[in-house]
Coordinates of C-alpha atoms and ligand atoms in Angstrom, one line a residue:
Chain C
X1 CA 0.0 0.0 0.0
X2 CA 2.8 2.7 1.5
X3 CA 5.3 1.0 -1.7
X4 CA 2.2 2.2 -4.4
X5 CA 1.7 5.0 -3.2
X6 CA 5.3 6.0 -3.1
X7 CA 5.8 4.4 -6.3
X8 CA 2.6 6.8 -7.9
X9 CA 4.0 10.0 -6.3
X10 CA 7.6 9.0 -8.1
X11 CA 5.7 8.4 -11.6
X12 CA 3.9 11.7 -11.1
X13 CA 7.3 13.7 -10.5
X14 CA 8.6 11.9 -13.8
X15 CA 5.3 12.7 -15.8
X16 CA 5.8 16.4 -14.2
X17 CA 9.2 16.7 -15.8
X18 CA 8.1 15.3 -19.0
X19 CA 5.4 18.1 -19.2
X20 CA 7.6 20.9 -18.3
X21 CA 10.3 20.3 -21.0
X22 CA 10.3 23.0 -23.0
X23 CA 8.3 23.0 -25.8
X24 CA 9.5 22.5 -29.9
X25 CA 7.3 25.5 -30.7
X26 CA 6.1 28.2 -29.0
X27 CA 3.5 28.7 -31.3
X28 CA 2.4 25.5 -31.2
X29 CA 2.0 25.6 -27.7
X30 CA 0.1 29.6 -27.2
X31 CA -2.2 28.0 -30.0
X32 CA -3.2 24.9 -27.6
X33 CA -3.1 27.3 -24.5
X34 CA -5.8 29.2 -26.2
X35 CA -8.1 26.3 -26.9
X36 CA -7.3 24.7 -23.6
X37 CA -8.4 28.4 -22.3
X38 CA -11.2 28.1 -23.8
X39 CA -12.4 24.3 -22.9
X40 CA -11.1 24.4 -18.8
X41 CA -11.6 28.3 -17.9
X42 CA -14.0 30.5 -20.5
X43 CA -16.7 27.2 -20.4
X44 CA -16.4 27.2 -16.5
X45 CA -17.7 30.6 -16.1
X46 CA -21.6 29.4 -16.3
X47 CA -21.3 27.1 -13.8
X48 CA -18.9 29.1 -11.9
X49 CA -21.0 32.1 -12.1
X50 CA -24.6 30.5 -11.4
X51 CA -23.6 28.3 -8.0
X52 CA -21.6 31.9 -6.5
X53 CA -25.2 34.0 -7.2
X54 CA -27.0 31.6 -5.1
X55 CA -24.6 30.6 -2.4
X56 CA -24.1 33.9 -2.3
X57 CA -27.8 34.8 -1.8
X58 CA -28.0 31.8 0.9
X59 CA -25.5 33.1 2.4
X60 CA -26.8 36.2 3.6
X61 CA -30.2 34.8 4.4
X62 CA -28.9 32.0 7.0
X63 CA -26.1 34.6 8.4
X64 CA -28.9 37.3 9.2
X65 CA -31.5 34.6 10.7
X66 CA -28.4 33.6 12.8
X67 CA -27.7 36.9 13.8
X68 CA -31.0 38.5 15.0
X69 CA -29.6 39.8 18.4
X70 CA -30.5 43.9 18.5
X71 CA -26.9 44.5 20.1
X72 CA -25.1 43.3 16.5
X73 CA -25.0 45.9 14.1
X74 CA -26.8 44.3 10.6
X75 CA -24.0 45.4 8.6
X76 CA -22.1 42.5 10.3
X77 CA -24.3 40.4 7.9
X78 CA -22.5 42.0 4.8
X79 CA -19.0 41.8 6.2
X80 CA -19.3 38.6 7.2
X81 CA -20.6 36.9 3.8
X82 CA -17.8 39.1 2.7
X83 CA -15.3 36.8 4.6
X84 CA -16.9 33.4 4.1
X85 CA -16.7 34.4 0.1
X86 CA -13.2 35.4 -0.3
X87 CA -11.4 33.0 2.8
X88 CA -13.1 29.2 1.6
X89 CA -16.2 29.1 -0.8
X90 CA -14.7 31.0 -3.7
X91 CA -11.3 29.2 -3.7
X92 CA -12.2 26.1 -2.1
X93 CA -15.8 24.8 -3.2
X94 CA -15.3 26.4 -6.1
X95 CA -12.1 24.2 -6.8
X96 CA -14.3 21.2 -5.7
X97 CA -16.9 21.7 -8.5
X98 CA -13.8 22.6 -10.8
X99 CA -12.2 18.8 -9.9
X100 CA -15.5 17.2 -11.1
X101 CA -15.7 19.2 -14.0
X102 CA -12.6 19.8 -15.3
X103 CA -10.6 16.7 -13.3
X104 CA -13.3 14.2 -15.7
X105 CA -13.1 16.5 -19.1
X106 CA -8.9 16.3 -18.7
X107 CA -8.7 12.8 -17.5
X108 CA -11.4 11.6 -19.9
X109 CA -9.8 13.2 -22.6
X110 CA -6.3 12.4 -22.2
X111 CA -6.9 8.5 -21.1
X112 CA -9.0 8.2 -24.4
X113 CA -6.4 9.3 -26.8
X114 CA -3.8 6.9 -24.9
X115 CA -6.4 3.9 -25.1
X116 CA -6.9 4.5 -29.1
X117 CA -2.8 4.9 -29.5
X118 CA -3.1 8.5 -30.8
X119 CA -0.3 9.4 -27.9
X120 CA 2.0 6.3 -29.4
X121 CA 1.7 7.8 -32.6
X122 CA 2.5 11.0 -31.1
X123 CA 5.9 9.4 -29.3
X124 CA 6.7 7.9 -32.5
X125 CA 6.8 11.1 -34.6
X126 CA 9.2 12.4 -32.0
X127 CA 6.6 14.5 -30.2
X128 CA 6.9 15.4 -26.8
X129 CA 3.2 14.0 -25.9
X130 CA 2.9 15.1 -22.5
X131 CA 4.1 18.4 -23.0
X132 CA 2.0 19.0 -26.0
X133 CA -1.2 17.7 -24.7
X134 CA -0.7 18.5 -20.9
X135 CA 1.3 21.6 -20.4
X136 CA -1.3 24.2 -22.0
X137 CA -3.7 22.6 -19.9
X138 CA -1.9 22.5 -16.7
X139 CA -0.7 26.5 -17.5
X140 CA -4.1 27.5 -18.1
X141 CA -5.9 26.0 -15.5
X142 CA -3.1 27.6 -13.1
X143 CA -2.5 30.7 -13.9
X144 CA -6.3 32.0 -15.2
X145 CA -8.3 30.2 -12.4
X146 CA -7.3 32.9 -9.8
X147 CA -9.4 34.9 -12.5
X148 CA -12.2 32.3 -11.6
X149 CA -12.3 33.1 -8.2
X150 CA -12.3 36.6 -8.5
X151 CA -15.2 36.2 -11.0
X152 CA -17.0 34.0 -8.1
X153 CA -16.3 36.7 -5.6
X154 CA -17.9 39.4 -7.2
X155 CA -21.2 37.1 -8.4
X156 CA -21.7 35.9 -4.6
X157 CA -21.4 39.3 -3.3
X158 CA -23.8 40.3 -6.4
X159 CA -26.3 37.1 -4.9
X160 CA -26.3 38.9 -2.0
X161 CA -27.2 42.2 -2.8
X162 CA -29.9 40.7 -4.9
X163 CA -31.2 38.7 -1.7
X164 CA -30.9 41.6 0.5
X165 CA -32.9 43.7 -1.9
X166 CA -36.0 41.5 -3.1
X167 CA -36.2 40.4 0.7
X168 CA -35.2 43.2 2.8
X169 CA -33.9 40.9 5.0
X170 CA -31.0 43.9 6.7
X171 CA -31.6 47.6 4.7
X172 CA -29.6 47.4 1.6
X173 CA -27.3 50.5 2.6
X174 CA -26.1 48.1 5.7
X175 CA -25.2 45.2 3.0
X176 CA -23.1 47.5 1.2
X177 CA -21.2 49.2 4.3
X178 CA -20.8 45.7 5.6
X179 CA -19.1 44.3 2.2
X180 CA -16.7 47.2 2.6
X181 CA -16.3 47.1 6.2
X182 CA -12.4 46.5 7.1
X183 CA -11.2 45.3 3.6
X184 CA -8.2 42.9 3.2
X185 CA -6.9 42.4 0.0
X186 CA -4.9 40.0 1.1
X187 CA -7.1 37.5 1.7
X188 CA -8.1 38.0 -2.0
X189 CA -4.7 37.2 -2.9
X190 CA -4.4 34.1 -0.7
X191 CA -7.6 33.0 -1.9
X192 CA -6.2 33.4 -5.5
X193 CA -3.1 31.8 -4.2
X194 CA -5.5 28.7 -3.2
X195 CA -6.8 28.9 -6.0
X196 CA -4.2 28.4 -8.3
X197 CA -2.4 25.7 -6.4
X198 CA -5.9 23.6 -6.5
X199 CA -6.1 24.0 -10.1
X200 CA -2.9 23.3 -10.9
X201 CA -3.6 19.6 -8.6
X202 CA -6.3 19.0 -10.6
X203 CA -5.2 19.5 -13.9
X204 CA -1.8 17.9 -13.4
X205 CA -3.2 15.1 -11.6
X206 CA -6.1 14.1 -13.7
X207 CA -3.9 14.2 -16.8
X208 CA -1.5 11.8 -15.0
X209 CA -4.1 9.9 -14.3
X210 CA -5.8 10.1 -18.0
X211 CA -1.9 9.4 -19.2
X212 CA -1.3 6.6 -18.3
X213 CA -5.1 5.0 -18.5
X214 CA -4.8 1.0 -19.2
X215 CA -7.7 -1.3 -19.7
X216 CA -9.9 0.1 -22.8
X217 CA -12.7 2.2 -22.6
X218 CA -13.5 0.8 -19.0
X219 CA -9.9 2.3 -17.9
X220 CA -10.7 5.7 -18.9
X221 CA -13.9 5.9 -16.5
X222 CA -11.8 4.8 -13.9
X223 CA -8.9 6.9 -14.4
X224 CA -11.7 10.0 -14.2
X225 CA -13.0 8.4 -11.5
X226 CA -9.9 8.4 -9.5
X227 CA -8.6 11.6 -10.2
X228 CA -11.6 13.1 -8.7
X229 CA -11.5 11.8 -5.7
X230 CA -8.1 12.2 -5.4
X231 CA -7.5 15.3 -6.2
X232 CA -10.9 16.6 -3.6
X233 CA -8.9 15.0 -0.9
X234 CA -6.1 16.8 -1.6
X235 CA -7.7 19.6 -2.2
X236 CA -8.6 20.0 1.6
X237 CA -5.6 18.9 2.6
X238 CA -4.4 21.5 1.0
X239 CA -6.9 24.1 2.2
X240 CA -5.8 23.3 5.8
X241 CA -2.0 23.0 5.0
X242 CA -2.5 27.2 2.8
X243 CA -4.2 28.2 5.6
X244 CA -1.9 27.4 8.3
X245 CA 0.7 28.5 6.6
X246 CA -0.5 31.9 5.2
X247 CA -2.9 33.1 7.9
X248 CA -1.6 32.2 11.3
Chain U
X1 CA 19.2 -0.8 -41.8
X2 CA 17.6 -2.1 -38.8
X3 CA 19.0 -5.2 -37.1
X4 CA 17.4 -7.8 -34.2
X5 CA 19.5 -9.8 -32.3
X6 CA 18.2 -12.5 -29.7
X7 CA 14.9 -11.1 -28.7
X8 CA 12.5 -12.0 -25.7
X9 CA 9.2 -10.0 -24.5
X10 CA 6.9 -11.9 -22.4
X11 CA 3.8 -10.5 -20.4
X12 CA 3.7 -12.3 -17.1
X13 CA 4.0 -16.2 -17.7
X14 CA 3.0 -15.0 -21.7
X15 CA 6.3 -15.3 -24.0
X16 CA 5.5 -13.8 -26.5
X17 CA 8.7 -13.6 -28.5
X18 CA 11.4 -16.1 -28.2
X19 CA 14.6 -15.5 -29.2
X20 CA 14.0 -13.2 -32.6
X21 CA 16.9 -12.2 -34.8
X22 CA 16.4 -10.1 -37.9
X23 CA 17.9 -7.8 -40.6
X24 CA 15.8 -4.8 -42.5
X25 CA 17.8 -3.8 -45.2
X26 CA 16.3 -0.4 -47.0
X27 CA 14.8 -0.3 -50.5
X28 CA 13.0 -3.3 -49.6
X29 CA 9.8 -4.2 -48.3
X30 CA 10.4 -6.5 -45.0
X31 CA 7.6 -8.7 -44.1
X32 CA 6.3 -9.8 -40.7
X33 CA 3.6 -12.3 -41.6
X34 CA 2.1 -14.6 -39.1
X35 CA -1.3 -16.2 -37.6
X36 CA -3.3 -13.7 -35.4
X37 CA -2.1 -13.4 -31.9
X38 CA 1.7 -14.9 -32.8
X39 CA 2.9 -11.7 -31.9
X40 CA 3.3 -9.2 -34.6
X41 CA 2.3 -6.4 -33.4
X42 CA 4.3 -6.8 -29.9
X43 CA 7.7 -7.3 -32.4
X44 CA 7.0 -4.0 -34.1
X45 CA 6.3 -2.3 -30.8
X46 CA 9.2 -3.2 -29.4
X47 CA 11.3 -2.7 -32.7
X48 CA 9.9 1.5 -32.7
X49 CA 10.6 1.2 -29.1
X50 CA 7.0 2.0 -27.2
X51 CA 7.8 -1.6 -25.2
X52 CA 11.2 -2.5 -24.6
X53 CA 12.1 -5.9 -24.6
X54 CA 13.1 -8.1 -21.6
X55 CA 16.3 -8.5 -23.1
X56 CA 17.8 -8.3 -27.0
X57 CA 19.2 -5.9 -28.9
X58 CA 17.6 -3.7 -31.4
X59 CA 20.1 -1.5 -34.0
X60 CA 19.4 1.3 -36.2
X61 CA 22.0 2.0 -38.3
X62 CA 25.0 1.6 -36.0
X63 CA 23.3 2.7 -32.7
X64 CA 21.6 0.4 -30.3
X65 CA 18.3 1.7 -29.4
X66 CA 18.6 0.8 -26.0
X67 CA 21.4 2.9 -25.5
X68 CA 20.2 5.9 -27.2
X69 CA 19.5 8.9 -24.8
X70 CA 16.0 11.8 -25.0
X71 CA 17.6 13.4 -28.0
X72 CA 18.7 10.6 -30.0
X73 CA 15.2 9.0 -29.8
X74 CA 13.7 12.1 -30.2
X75 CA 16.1 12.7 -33.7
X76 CA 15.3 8.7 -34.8
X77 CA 11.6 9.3 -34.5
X78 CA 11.6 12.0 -36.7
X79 CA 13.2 9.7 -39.2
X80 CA 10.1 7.3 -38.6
X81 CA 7.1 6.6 -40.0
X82 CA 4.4 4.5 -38.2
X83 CA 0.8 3.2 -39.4
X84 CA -0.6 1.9 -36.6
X85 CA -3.0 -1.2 -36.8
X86 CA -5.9 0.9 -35.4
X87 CA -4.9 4.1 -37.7
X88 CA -5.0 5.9 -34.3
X89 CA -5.3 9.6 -36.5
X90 CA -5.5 12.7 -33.8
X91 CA -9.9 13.3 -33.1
X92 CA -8.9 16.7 -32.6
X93 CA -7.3 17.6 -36.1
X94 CA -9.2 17.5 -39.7
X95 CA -7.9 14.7 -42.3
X96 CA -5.2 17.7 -43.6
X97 CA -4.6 19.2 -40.3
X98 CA -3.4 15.1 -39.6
X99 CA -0.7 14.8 -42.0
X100 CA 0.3 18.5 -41.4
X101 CA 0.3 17.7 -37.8
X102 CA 4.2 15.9 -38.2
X103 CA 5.2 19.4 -40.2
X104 CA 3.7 21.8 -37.7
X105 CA 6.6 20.3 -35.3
X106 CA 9.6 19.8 -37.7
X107 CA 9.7 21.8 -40.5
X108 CA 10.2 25.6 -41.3
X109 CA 7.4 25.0 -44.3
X110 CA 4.8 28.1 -44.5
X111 CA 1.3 27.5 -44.3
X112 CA 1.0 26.5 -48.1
X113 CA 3.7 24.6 -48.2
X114 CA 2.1 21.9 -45.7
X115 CA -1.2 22.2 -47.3
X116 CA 0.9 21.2 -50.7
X117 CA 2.7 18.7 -49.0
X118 CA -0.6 17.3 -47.4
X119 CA -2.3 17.3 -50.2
X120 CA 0.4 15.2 -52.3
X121 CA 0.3 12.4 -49.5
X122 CA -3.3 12.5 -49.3
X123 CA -3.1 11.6 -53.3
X124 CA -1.1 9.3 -53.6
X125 CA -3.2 7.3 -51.0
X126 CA -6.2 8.2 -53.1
X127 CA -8.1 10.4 -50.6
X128 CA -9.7 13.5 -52.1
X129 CA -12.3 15.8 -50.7
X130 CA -12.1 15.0 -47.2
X131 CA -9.8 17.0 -46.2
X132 CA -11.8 18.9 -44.0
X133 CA -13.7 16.2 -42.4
X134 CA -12.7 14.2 -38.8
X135 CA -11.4 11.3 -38.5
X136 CA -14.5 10.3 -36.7
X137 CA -16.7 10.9 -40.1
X138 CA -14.2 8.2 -42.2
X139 CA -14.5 4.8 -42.9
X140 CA -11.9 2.4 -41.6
X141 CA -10.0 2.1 -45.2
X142 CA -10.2 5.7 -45.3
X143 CA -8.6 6.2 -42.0
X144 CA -6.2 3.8 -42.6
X145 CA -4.8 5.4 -46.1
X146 CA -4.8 8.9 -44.1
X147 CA -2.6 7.0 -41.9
X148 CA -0.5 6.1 -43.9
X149 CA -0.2 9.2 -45.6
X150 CA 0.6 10.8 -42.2
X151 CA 3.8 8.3 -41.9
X152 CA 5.1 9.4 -45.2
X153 CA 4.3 12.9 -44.4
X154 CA 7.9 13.8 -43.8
X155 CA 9.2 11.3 -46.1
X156 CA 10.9 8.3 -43.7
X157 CA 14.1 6.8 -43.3
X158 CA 12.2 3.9 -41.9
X159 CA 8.6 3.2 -42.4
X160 CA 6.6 0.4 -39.8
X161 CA 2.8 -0.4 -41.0
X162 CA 1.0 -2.5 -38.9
X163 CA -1.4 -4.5 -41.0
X164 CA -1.6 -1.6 -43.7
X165 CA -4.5 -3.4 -46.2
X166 CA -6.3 -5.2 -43.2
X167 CA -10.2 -3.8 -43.9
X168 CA -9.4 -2.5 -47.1
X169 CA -11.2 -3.6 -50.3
X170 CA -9.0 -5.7 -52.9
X171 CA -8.7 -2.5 -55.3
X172 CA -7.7 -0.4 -52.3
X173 CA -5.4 -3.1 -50.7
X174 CA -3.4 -3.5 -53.9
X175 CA -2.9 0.4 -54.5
X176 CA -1.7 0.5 -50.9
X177 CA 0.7 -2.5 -51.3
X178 CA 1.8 -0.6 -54.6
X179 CA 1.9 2.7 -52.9
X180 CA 3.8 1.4 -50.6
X181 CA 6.0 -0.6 -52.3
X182 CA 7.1 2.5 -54.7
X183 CA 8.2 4.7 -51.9
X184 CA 10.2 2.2 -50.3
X185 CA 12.0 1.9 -54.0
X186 CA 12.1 5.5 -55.0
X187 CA 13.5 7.1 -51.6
X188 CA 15.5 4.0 -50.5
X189 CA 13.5 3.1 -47.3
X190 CA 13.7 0.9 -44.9
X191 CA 9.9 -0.4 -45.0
X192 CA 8.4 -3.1 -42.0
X193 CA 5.2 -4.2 -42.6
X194 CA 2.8 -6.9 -40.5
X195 CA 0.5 -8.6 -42.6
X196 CA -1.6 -11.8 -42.9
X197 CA -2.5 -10.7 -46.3
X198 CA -1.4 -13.6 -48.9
X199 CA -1.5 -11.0 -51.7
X200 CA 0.1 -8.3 -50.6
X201 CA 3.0 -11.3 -49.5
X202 CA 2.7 -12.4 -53.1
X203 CA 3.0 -9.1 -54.8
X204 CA 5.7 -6.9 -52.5
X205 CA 7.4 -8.7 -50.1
X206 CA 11.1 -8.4 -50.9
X207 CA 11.9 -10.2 -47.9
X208 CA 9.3 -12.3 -45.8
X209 CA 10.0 -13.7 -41.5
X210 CA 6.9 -16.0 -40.7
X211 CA 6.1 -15.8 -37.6
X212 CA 4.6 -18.9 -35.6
X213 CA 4.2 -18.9 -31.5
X214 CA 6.5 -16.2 -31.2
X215 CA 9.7 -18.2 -32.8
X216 CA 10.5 -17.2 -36.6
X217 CA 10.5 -20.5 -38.4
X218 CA 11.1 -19.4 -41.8
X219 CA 12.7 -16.6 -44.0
X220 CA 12.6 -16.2 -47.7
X221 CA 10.6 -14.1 -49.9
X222 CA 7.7 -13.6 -52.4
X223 CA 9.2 -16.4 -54.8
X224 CA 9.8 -19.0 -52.1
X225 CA 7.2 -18.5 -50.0
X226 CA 4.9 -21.2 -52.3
X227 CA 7.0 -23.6 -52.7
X228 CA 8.1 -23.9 -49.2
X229 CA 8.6 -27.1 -47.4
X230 CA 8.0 -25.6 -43.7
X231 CA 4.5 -27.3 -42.6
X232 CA 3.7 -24.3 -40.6
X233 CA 3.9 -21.9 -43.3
X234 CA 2.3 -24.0 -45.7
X235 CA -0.6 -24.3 -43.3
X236 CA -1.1 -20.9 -42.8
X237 CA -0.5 -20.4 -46.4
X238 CA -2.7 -23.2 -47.6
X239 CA -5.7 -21.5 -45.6
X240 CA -5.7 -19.2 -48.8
X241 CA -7.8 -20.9 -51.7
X242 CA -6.1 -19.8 -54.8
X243 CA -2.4 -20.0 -52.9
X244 CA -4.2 -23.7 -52.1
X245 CA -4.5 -24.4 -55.8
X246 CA -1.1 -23.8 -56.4
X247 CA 1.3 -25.1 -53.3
Ligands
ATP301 N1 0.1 -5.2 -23.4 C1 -0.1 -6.5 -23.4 N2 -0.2 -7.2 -22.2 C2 -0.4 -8.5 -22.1 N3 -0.4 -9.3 -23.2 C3 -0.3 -8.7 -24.4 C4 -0.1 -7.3 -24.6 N4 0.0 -7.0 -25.9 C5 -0.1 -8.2 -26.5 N5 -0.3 -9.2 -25.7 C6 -0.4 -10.7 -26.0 O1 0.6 -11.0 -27.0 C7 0.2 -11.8 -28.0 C8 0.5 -11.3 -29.3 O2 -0.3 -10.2 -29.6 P1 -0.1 -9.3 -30.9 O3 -1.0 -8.1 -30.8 O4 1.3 -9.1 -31.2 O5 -0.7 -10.2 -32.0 P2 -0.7 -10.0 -33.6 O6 0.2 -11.0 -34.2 O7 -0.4 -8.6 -33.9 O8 -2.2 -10.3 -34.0 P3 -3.2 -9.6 -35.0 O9 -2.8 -10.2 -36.3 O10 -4.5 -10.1 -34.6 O11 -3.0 -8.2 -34.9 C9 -1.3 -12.1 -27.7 O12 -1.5 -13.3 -27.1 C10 -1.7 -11.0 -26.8 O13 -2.6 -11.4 -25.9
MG302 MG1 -1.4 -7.0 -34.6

């Protein structure tokens, strides 16, 4: 068990250094980082955007009925949905959804083509598979996911404000003190930090997992299957190991 | 110039080649025939190296494969065509974005260029006005000769078809085998192909290794191979009606 896993963290370093060689063409390369752009991030934004306007709306309702004592000022409800956003749900959940969406569509994707030998063929024309199909991926989901949760931030505080104004659930002017009530950027940047490092576990490790898929068609479910679930433990793990690290 | 000496590759308690020596020499067409399941496929594999053997040599040229470092491989498999026996063309790329797909990495060519270039190989295998379709949206012949004109997209030292007419119609099969055939002449190279095809045996092979149970039990070529007097060979050769008729 400890010898499989050891052995599985050693392939994954090897599969890492094969995917950061540098690339024959740079052009070849910004032209995949624009479609994988397009296929991880730009077709995440739906999903990423409807789940923030309601969580954030929920948000604010269940942190005002838990708050009803006359000595708390209401604004508290803003600031506090504020927080919540920006320290876990907009990096973290978000990141969760991301693993089950863009974890299967890598892993799926990648485990397929090895299946039907189209990364053999690859290797035998002298191409640098894992690099070419990998690296734009694992670049894109990296370095434009912070852009995710920053897009997931503004929505939930959006759900909010919507909430607070078809319900009148605190006065709308306290909502908007509240979300602007002792700002801290950097928690925006550790969230994007988070953010980043989560993306970049889920993309790597689903297209490890997709890369070296064995067992037909059957084997590709699995390997989607597994990279899901392992990369939302890690993603906690994770979450707790930032956090310590950054905020204490 | 590709050599083999003493060969083994077993999966688990499976041997699948015993002992396999060989020499390619170019300009020819070099034959791997064999039953289904003698392990054909497995011998190519391990001759472009995607499974190494348990233990053997393999030489290209002067250089032993095993011993040849990232670069070297990387330099040899540009000098290498491969069609593999599922085709496997890229889902993500047109029929001409397929064959361009080996010039987008290794050549300077512009733009037209590798659409001229494409276009050639894609002639010469007889496929016209699909060049913007999927792979997905061909038949299996037609993948196939796309295949094959990827592998001779960047015209090869050393060319590996696994099973090139297998699914092909007899028309089809015989302009592939020709194809085929006149490349390996014209541009000197050396050409491996897998096949359990009697008439592509009978009408290219320049130099034919039957493989039974993993062993090569016979060597000769397209002259010999009827009037053999290896009972194996004869066997699988008999299976053929008109071949029948004649050994
Ligand atoms: N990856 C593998 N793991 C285990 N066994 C394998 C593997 N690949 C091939 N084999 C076994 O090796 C033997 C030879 O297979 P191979 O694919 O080389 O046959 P073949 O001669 O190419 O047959 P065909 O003409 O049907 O393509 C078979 O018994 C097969 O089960
Ligand atoms: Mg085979």
């Amino acid at each position: 068990m400890l010898k499989r896993f050891l052995e599985s963290v050693g392939r994954y370093c090897l599969f890492l250094r094969m995917v950061f060689r540098k690339p024959e063409k740079w052009r070849i390369f910004w032209k995949q980082f624009v479609i994988e752009t397009d296929k991880l991030i730009i077709s995440s934004i739906l999903i990423v955007g409807v789940i923030s306007l309601f969580i954030g709306g929920v948000l604010v309702i269940q942190t005002a009925s838990n708050m009803s004592n006359p000595m708390l000022d209401r604004m508290l409800v803003g600031y506090m949905v504020r927080e919540t956003l920006v320290l876990e749900f907009c990096s973290t959940v978000v990141a969760l959804i991301l693993a089950g969406k863009m974890g299967s569509n890598i892993a799926s994707e990648i485990g397929s083509m090895r299946i039907s030998g189209q990364i053999d063929a690859m290797d035998m024309m002298g191409v640098n598979s894992a690099g070419f199909l990998v690296l734009p991926k694992v670049m894109s989901a990296t370095l434009l996911s912070p852009l995710l949760m920053m897009f997931s931030f503004v929505l939930g505080l959006l759900g909010g404000w919507g909430v607070v104004e078809l319900t009148e659930i605190i006065p709308a002017s306290k909502y908007i003190t509240g979300i602007k009530y002792a700002y801290n950027g950097f928690y925006v940047v550790y969230s994007g930090f988070k953010m980043a490092l989560f993306c970049f576990l889920i993309s790597s490790i689903s297209a490890y997992n997709g890369y070296y898929a064995a067992g037909g068609s059957l084997g590709v479910g699995e390997s989607s299957t597994k990279s899901i679930v392992i990369t939302s433990i890690l993603i906690l793990l994770f979450d707790l190991i930032v956090t310590q690290l950054m905020l204490y | 110039m590709i050599k083999v000496e003493h060969l083994y590759k077993s999966f688990g308690d499976l041997h699948v080649l015993k002992d396999i020596c060989l020499d390619f020499e170019p300009g020819k067409c070099n034959m791997i025939i064999g039953a289904s399941g003698s392990g054909k496929t497995v011998l190519l594999k391990n001759l472009i190296g995607l499974m190494s053997p348990d233990s053997g040599e393999i030489w290209y040229g002067g250089q032993k494969l095993s011993e040849m470092d990232y670069d070297e491989k990387k330099a040899l498999r540009q000098k290498i065509g491969v069609l593999f026996q599922g085709s496997a063309l890229f889902d993500f790329e047109t029929v001409l974005g397929n064959v361009m797909f080996p010039m987008n990495f290794f050549t300077d060519w512009s733009r037209e260029q590798k659409i001229e270039r494409a276009k050639f190989c894609l002639d010469r295998v007889n496929v016209k006005g699909a060049d913007d379709r999927y792979p997905s949206e061909l038949s299996g012949g037609m993948q196939k000769r796309v295949g094959i004109a990827r592998a001779i997209a960047l015209n090869p030292d050393f060319l590996f078809c696994d099973e090139p007419n297998s699914g092909l119609d007899p028309y089809t099969s015989n302009l592939i085998d020709k194809l085929i055939h006149g490349i390996t002449e014209e541009y000197n190279i050396t050409t491996v192909i897998n096949t359990h095809d009697m008439n592509s045996m009978l009408e290219i092979g320049d130099h034919i290794e039957f493989l039974y149970n993993g062993s090569i039990l016979w060597k000769g070529d397209r002259h010999s191979i009827l009037g053999t007097d290896c009972s194996e060979l004869r066997t699988f050769v008999g299976a053929n009606v008109l071949a029948r008729n004649i050994i």
